[in-house]
């Protein structure tokens, strides 16, 4: 009898975490590795947020809290949604979880039954389909292409919806592509969703503040208020506030759903870290002055990486609207042979050979459900990115 449950056997480990771990192991062996796999800002958490956490410790805020978030943080989240998104929520409509991933997992666990389907546009963040599978549901993949900017079109959404569809997961700006939806694009999707009242919408807005070239961010409940009562609008402090390790994600939606998610938490994680919650209060309520300058730095990095990758033989790199990822195609190298003698038959082969030959770790596109592409995180210094891209150019030139 296998120790592993049948449920767990349905899922795969996170490919992004596996790539980062492999890079760490190679570095520990003394190899010169540049890891472009991890999705976290290289900036430090702002000092005012750190000080709020220190004060919380000194004030004895180190006990259990309400399962799904302290009142002060729920109020701050309500204020954030009103201020930045024009969405009105009460604290009873807010969930705070130990990271963004648990928000999604808890929502799926709270609502899915065997046979329920969840529409997931490709390319997708690696964890979406596996969380659906863990919750007993079935992911249904809706295709996008580089030609349409990796954005789900209304016709493709319509084609993916069946009577069994329970959720649509919509991520903008996207991990892995960086694609972000305009107001008009969201409105077109909303018109489809209005025709299918059984479908709930989870909007993963984690990269909301990392948009470029004067792009204006919108979220779907803001664009179409008629979807408000069946939308879970998710966000967190990890990306914009450089707080990945603090593990605070949050969402707002219908009170009934929020209660169900809290029920899942009550028998799993229980409350998020109390100290991190008080730090998140300061993040949302305190100065936001650093956000736009940080986004400008990310835009400069994006432009550097896109330019250098498009100079590499066999690669084509679209220019994304947001986040801190690019999702270039390596189609021009498929079928060719790496310096090691290995024939590159897939984007996974490309990523493996790049790591072996040049010590650059990227995540292969198959992990995100769309090949032949690969993901690069440019959340690191310009000097590191220049060196990494130069190595990629050198590797591509060596493939024959």
PDB file of N, CA and C in Angstrom, residues 335-383:
ATOM      1  N   UNK A 335      14.366  21.184 -31.623  1.00  0.00           N
ATOM      2  CA  UNK A 335      14.883  20.317 -32.682  1.00  0.00           C
ATOM      3  C   UNK A 335      16.369  20.477 -32.924  1.00  0.00           C
ATOM      4  N   UNK A 336      16.979  21.485 -32.319  1.00  0.00           N
ATOM      5  CA  UNK A 336      18.415  21.696 -32.470  1.00  0.00           C
ATOM      6  C   UNK A 336      19.177  20.999 -31.343  1.00  0.00           C
ATOM      7  N   UNK A 337      20.494  21.038 -31.413  1.00  0.00           N
ATOM      8  CA  UNK A 337      21.333  20.282 -30.480  1.00  0.00           C
ATOM      9  C   UNK A 337      22.161  21.220 -29.618  1.00  0.00           C
ATOM     10  N   UNK A 338      22.137  20.982 -28.312  1.00  0.00           N
ATOM     11  CA  UNK A 338      22.915  21.774 -27.350  1.00  0.00           C
ATOM     12  C   UNK A 338      24.382  21.371 -27.412  1.00  0.00           C
ATOM     13  N   UNK A 339      25.293  22.189 -26.857  1.00  0.00           N
ATOM     14  CA  UNK A 339      26.717  21.852 -26.860  1.00  0.00           C
ATOM     15  C   UNK A 339      27.033  20.497 -26.226  1.00  0.00           C
ATOM     16  N   UNK A 340      26.179  20.049 -25.309  1.00  0.00           N
ATOM     17  CA  UNK A 340      26.382  18.753 -24.655  1.00  0.00           C
ATOM     18  C   UNK A 340      26.100  17.576 -25.566  1.00  0.00           C
ATOM     19  N   UNK A 341      25.470  17.859 -26.705  1.00  0.00           N
ATOM     20  CA  UNK A 341      25.050  16.794 -27.605  1.00  0.00           C
ATOM     21  C   UNK A 341      23.602  16.396 -27.436  1.00  0.00           C
ATOM     22  N   UNK A 342      22.930  16.990 -26.441  1.00  0.00           N
ATOM     23  CA  UNK A 342      21.520  16.693 -26.201  1.00  0.00           C
ATOM     24  C   UNK A 342      20.655  17.452 -27.199  1.00  0.00           C
ATOM     25  N   UNK A 343      19.709  16.728 -27.811  1.00  0.00           N
ATOM     26  CA  UNK A 343      18.773  17.375 -28.718  1.00  0.00           C
ATOM     27  C   UNK A 343      17.686  18.066 -27.898  1.00  0.00           C
ATOM     28  N   UNK A 344      17.422  19.320 -28.209  1.00  0.00           N
ATOM     29  CA  UNK A 344      16.419  20.094 -27.479  1.00  0.00           C
ATOM     30  C   UNK A 344      15.048  19.802 -28.094  1.00  0.00           C
ATOM     31  N   UNK A 345      14.297  18.955 -27.405  1.00  0.00           N
ATOM     32  CA  UNK A 345      12.984  18.544 -27.924  1.00  0.00           C
ATOM     33  C   UNK A 345      11.841  19.292 -27.264  1.00  0.00           C
ATOM     34  N   UNK A 346      12.122  20.053 -26.203  1.00  0.00           N
ATOM     35  CA  UNK A 346      11.056  20.723 -25.451  1.00  0.00           C
ATOM     36  C   UNK A 346      11.637  21.910 -24.699  1.00  0.00           C
ATOM     37  N   UNK A 347      10.744  22.747 -24.140  1.00  0.00           N
ATOM     38  CA  UNK A 347      11.231  23.865 -23.331  1.00  0.00           C
ATOM     39  C   UNK A 347      11.888  23.369 -22.047  1.00  0.00           C
ATOM     40  N   UNK A 348      11.469  22.194 -21.567  1.00  0.00           N
ATOM     41  CA  UNK A 348      12.132  21.613 -20.386  1.00  0.00           C
ATOM     42  C   UNK A 348      13.578  21.258 -20.711  1.00  0.00           C
ATOM     43  N   UNK A 349      13.820  20.697 -21.889  1.00  0.00           N
ATOM     44  CA  UNK A 349      15.193  20.416 -22.318  1.00  0.00           C
ATOM     45  C   UNK A 349      16.000  21.707 -22.413  1.00  0.00           C
ATOM     46  N   UNK A 350      15.368  22.731 -22.982  1.00  0.00           N
ATOM     47  CA  UNK A 350      16.052  24.030 -23.097  1.00  0.00           C
ATOM     48  C   UNK A 350      16.490  24.534 -21.728  1.00  0.00           C
ATOM     49  N   UNK A 351      15.565  24.513 -20.748  1.00  0.00           N
ATOM     50  CA  UNK A 351      15.876  25.019 -19.412  1.00  0.00           C
ATOM     51  C   UNK A 351      16.970  24.188 -18.753  1.00  0.00           C
ATOM     52  N   UNK A 352      16.905  22.876 -18.908  1.00  0.00           N
ATOM     53  CA  UNK A 352      17.917  22.004 -18.305  1.00  0.00           C
ATOM     54  C   UNK A 352      19.296  22.249 -18.908  1.00  0.00           C
ATOM     55  N   UNK A 353      19.354  22.344 -20.228  1.00  0.00           N
ATOM     56  CA  UNK A 353      20.643  22.543 -20.897  1.00  0.00           C
ATOM     57  C   UNK A 353      21.216  23.927 -20.612  1.00  0.00           C
ATOM     58  N   UNK A 354      20.352  24.942 -20.513  1.00  0.00           N
ATOM     59  CA  UNK A 354      20.805  26.284 -20.164  1.00  0.00           C
ATOM     60  C   UNK A 354      21.438  26.298 -18.783  1.00  0.00           C
ATOM     61  N   UNK A 355      20.820  25.595 -17.847  1.00  0.00           N
ATOM     62  CA  UNK A 355      21.361  25.543 -16.489  1.00  0.00           C
ATOM     63  C   UNK A 355      22.702  24.817 -16.467  1.00  0.00           C
ATOM     64  N   UNK A 356      22.788  23.711 -17.181  1.00  0.00           N
ATOM     65  CA  UNK A 356      24.035  22.944 -17.189  1.00  0.00           C
ATOM     66  C   UNK A 356      25.159  23.695 -17.891  1.00  0.00           C
ATOM     67  N   UNK A 357      24.846  24.336 -19.006  1.00  0.00           N
ATOM     68  CA  UNK A 357      25.886  24.966 -19.819  1.00  0.00           C
ATOM     69  C   UNK A 357      26.318  26.327 -19.297  1.00  0.00           C
ATOM     70  N   UNK A 358      25.347  27.120 -18.827  1.00  0.00           N
ATOM     71  CA  UNK A 358      25.656  28.509 -18.493  1.00  0.00           C
ATOM     72  C   UNK A 358      25.315  28.886 -17.052  1.00  0.00           C
ATOM     73  N   UNK A 359      24.707  27.977 -16.309  1.00  0.00           N
ATOM     74  CA  UNK A 359      24.404  28.281 -14.910  1.00  0.00           C
ATOM     75  C   UNK A 359      23.295  29.308 -14.743  1.00  0.00           C
ATOM     76  N   UNK A 360      22.332  29.337 -15.668  1.00  0.00           N
ATOM     77  CA  UNK A 360      21.182  30.233 -15.553  1.00  0.00           C
ATOM     78  C   UNK A 360      19.934  29.378 -15.337  1.00  0.00           C
ATOM     79  N   UNK A 361      19.249  29.605 -14.220  1.00  0.00           N
ATOM     80  CA  UNK A 361      18.053  28.837 -13.889  1.00  0.00           C
ATOM     81  C   UNK A 361      16.807  29.606 -14.286  1.00  0.00           C
ATOM     82  N   UNK A 362      16.009  29.004 -15.167  1.00  0.00           N
ATOM     83  CA  UNK A 362      14.713  29.550 -15.572  1.00  0.00           C
ATOM     84  C   UNK A 362      13.686  28.434 -15.392  1.00  0.00           C
ATOM     85  N   UNK A 363      12.403  28.762 -15.483  1.00  0.00           N
ATOM     86  CA  UNK A 363      11.348  27.758 -15.322  1.00  0.00           C
ATOM     87  C   UNK A 363      10.759  27.447 -16.689  1.00  0.00           C
ATOM     88  N   UNK A 364      10.712  26.171 -17.038  1.00  0.00           N
ATOM     89  CA  UNK A 364      10.240  25.748 -18.352  1.00  0.00           C
ATOM     90  C   UNK A 364       8.734  25.946 -18.491  1.00  0.00           C
ATOM     91  N   UNK A 365       8.307  26.223 -19.717  1.00  0.00           N
ATOM     92  CA  UNK A 365       6.923  26.604 -19.975  1.00  0.00           C
ATOM     93  C   UNK A 365       5.904  25.508 -19.747  1.00  0.00           C
ATOM     94  N   UNK A 366       6.293  24.241 -19.898  1.00  0.00           N
ATOM     95  CA  UNK A 366       5.355  23.146 -19.676  1.00  0.00           C
ATOM     96  C   UNK A 366       4.730  23.219 -18.285  1.00  0.00           C
ATOM     97  N   UNK A 367       5.504  23.718 -17.310  1.00  0.00           N
ATOM     98  CA  UNK A 367       4.997  23.837 -15.936  1.00  0.00           C
ATOM     99  C   UNK A 367       3.843  24.824 -15.839  1.00  0.00           C
ATOM    100  N   UNK A 368       3.759  25.761 -16.785  1.00  0.00           N
ATOM    101  CA  UNK A 368       2.704  26.771 -16.800  1.00  0.00           C
ATOM    102  C   UNK A 368       1.596  26.445 -17.807  1.00  0.00           C
ATOM    103  N   UNK A 369       1.701  25.278 -18.429  1.00  0.00           N
ATOM    104  CA  UNK A 369       0.647  24.829 -19.316  1.00  0.00           C
ATOM    105  C   UNK A 369       0.713  25.355 -20.725  1.00  0.00           C
ATOM    106  N   UNK A 370       1.830  25.986 -21.130  1.00  0.00           N
ATOM    107  CA  UNK A 370       1.935  26.499 -22.499  1.00  0.00           C
ATOM    108  C   UNK A 370       3.380  26.423 -22.957  1.00  0.00           C
ATOM    109  N   UNK A 371       3.618  25.626 -23.979  1.00  0.00           N
ATOM    110  CA  UNK A 371       4.948  25.426 -24.548  1.00  0.00           C
ATOM    111  C   UNK A 371       4.946  25.887 -26.012  1.00  0.00           C
ATOM    112  N   UNK A 372       6.156  26.114 -26.611  1.00  0.00           N
ATOM    113  CA  UNK A 372       7.479  26.049 -25.999  1.00  0.00           C
ATOM    114  C   UNK A 372       7.945  27.437 -25.526  1.00  0.00           C
ATOM    115  N   UNK A 373       7.762  27.714 -24.262  1.00  0.00           N
ATOM    116  CA  UNK A 373       8.142  28.982 -23.657  1.00  0.00           C
ATOM    117  C   UNK A 373       8.937  28.704 -22.388  1.00  0.00           C
ATOM    118  N   UNK A 374       9.437  29.761 -21.768  1.00  0.00           N
ATOM    119  CA  UNK A 374      10.035  29.639 -20.437  1.00  0.00           C
ATOM    120  C   UNK A 374       9.830  30.960 -19.710  1.00  0.00           C
ATOM    121  N   UNK A 375       9.855  30.890 -18.383  1.00  0.00           N
ATOM    122  CA  UNK A 375       9.633  32.094 -17.588  1.00  0.00           C
ATOM    123  C   UNK A 375      10.919  32.568 -16.953  1.00  0.00           C
ATOM    124  N   UNK A 376      11.108  33.870 -17.031  1.00  0.00           N
ATOM    125  CA  UNK A 376      12.208  34.536 -16.321  1.00  0.00           C
ATOM    126  C   UNK A 376      11.613  35.539 -15.349  1.00  0.00           C
ATOM    127  N   UNK A 377      12.085  35.509 -14.115  1.00  0.00           N
ATOM    128  CA  UNK A 377      11.770  36.563 -13.152  1.00  0.00           C
ATOM    129  C   UNK A 377      12.900  37.582 -13.187  1.00  0.00           C
ATOM    130  N   UNK A 378      12.547  38.840 -13.448  1.00  0.00           N
ATOM    131  CA  UNK A 378      13.593  39.876 -13.484  1.00  0.00           C
ATOM    132  C   UNK A 378      13.602  40.706 -12.193  1.00  0.00           C
ATOM    133  N   UNK A 379      13.198  40.077 -11.099  1.00  0.00           N
ATOM    134  CA  UNK A 379      13.218  40.753  -9.798  1.00  0.00           C
ATOM    135  C   UNK A 379      14.603  40.636  -9.161  1.00  0.00           C
ATOM    136  N   UNK A 380      15.589  41.164  -9.869  1.00  0.00           N
ATOM    137  CA  UNK A 380      16.957  41.185  -9.363  1.00  0.00           C
ATOM    138  C   UNK A 380      17.677  42.365 -10.014  1.00  0.00           C
ATOM    139  N   UNK A 381      18.933  42.557  -9.696  1.00  0.00           N
ATOM    140  CA  UNK A 381      19.629  43.775 -10.128  1.00  0.00           C
ATOM    141  C   UNK A 381      19.883  43.805 -11.632  1.00  0.00           C
ATOM    142  N   UNK A 382      20.069  45.027 -12.148  1.00  0.00           N
ATOM    143  CA  UNK A 382      20.371  45.183 -13.569  1.00  0.00           C
ATOM    144  C   UNK A 382      21.652  44.450 -13.950  1.00  0.00           C
ATOM    145  N   UNK A 383      22.653  44.528 -13.076  1.00  0.00           N
ATOM    146  CA  UNK A 383      23.932  43.872 -13.382  1.00  0.00           C
ATOM    147  C   UNK A 383      23.747  42.362 -13.487  1.00  0.00           C
TER     148      UNK A 383
END
